[in-house]
PDB file of C-alpha atoms in Angstrom:
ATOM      1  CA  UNK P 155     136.730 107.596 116.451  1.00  0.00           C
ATOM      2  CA  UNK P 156     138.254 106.041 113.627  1.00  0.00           C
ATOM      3  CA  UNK P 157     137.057 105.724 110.204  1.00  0.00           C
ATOM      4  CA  UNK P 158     136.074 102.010 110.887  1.00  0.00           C
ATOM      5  CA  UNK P 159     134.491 102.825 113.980  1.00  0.00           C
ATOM      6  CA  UNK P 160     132.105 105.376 111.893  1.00  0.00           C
ATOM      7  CA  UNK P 161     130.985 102.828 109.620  1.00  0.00           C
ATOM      8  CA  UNK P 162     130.458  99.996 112.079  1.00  0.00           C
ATOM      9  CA  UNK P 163     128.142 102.371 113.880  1.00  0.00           C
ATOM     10  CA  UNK P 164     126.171 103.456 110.198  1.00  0.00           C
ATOM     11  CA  UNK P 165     125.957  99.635 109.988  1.00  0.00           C
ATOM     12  CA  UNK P 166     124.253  99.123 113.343  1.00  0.00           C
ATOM     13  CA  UNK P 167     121.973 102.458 112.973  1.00  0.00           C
ATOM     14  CA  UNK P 168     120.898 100.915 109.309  1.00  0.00           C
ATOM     15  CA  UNK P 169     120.014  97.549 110.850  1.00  0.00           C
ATOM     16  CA  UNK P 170     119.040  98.762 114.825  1.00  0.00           C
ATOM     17  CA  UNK P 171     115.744 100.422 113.866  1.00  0.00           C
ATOM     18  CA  UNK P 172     114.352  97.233 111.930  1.00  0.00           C
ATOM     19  CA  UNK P 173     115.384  95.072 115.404  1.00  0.00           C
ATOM     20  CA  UNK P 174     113.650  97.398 118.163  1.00  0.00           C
ATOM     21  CA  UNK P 175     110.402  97.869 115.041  1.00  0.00           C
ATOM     22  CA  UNK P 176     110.826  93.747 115.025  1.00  0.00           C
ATOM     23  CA  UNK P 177     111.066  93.604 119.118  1.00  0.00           C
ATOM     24  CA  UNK P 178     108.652  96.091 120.040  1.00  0.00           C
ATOM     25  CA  UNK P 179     105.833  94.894 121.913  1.00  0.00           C
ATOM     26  CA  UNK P 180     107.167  90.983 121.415  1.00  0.00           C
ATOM     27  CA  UNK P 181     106.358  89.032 124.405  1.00  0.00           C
ATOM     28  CA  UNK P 182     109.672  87.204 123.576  1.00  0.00           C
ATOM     29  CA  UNK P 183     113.047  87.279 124.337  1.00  0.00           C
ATOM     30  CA  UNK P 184     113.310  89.639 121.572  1.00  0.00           C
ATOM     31  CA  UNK P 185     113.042  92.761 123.836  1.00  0.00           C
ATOM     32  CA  UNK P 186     115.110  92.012 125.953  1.00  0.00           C
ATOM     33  CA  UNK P 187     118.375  91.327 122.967  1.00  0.00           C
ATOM     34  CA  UNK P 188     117.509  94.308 121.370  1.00  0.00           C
ATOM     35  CA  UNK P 189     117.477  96.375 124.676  1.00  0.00           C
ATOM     36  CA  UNK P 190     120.830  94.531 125.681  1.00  0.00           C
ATOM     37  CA  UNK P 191     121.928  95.681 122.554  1.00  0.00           C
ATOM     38  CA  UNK P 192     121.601  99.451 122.856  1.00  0.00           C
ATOM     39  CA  UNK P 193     122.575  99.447 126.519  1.00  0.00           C
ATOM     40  CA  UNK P 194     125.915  97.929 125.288  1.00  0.00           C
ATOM     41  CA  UNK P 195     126.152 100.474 122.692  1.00  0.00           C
ATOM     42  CA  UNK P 196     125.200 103.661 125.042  1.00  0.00           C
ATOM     43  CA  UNK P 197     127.799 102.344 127.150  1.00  0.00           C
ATOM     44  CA  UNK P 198     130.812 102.286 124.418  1.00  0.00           C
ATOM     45  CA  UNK P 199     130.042 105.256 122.754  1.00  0.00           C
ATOM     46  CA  UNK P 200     128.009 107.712 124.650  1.00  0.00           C
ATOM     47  CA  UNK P 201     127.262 109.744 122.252  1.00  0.00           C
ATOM     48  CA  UNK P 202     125.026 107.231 120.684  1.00  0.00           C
ATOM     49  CA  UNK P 203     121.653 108.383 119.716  1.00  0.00           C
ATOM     50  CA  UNK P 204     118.631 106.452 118.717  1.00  0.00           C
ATOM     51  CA  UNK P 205     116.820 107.965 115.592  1.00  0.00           C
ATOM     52  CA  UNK P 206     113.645 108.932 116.323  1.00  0.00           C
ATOM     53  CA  UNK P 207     110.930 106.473 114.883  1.00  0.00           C
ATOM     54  CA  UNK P 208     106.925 107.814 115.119  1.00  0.00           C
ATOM     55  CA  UNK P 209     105.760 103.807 114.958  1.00  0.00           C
ATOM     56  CA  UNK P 210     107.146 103.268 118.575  1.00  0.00           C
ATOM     57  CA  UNK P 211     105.199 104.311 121.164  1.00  0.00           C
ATOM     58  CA  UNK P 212     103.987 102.759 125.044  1.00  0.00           C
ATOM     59  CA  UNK P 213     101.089 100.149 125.457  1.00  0.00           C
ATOM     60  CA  UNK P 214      97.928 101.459 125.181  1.00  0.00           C
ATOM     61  CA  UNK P 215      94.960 100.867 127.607  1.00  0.00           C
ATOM     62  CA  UNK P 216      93.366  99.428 125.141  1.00  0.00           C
ATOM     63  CA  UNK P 217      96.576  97.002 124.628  1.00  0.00           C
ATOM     64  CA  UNK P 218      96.446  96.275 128.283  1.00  0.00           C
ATOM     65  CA  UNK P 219      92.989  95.726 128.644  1.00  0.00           C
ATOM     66  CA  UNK P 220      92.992  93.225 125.475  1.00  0.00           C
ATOM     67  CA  UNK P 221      95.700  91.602 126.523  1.00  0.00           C
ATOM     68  CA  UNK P 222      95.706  91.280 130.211  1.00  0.00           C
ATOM     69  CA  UNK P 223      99.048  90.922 131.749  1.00  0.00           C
ATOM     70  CA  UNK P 224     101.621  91.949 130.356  1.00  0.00           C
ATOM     71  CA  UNK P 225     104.949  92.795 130.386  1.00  0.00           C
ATOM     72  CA  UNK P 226     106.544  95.872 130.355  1.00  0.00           C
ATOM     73  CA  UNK P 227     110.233  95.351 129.099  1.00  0.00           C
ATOM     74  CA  UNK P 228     108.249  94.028 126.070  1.00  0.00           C
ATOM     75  CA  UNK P 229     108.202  97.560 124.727  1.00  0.00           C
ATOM     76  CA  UNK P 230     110.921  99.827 123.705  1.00  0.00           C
ATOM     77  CA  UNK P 231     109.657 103.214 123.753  1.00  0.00           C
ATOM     78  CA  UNK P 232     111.902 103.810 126.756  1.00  0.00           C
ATOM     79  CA  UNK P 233     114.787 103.588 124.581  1.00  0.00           C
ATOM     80  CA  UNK P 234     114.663 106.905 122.611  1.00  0.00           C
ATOM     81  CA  UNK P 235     114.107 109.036 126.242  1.00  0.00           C
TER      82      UNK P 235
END
């Protein structure tokens, strides 16, 4: 990797966590980008790892229940499996 390629990729972690902490539980298109986004990444550089982050977790039944139906891509917990 070159030297570029390691600060493009400091860039994107510094910005990535504010987008999926933005997209998280959206029912928007924002999901959806922000998942793009990482998939794309994962794919060019394998080695890619998602920092953990404590504030992103699954629906609760207590989401689900207050909000009905709902949509499951909305949240990104999946991300950091």
């Amino acid at each position: 990797m070159t030297e570029k390629e390691k600060q493009l990729l400091e860039i994107i972690n510094d910005i990535l966590w504010m987008a999926i902490r933005y997209a998280h539980g959206r029912h928007s298109y924002a999901p959806y980008i922000v998942r793009d986004a990482v998939k794309k990444l994962k794919n060019l550089y394998p080695d890619f790892k998602l920092k953990p982050d404590s504030t992103i977790s699954p629906p609760t039944e207590e989401e689900i229940e207050k909000q009905g139906f709902i949509f499951r891509g909305d949240y990104l917990d999946d991300l950091f499996e």
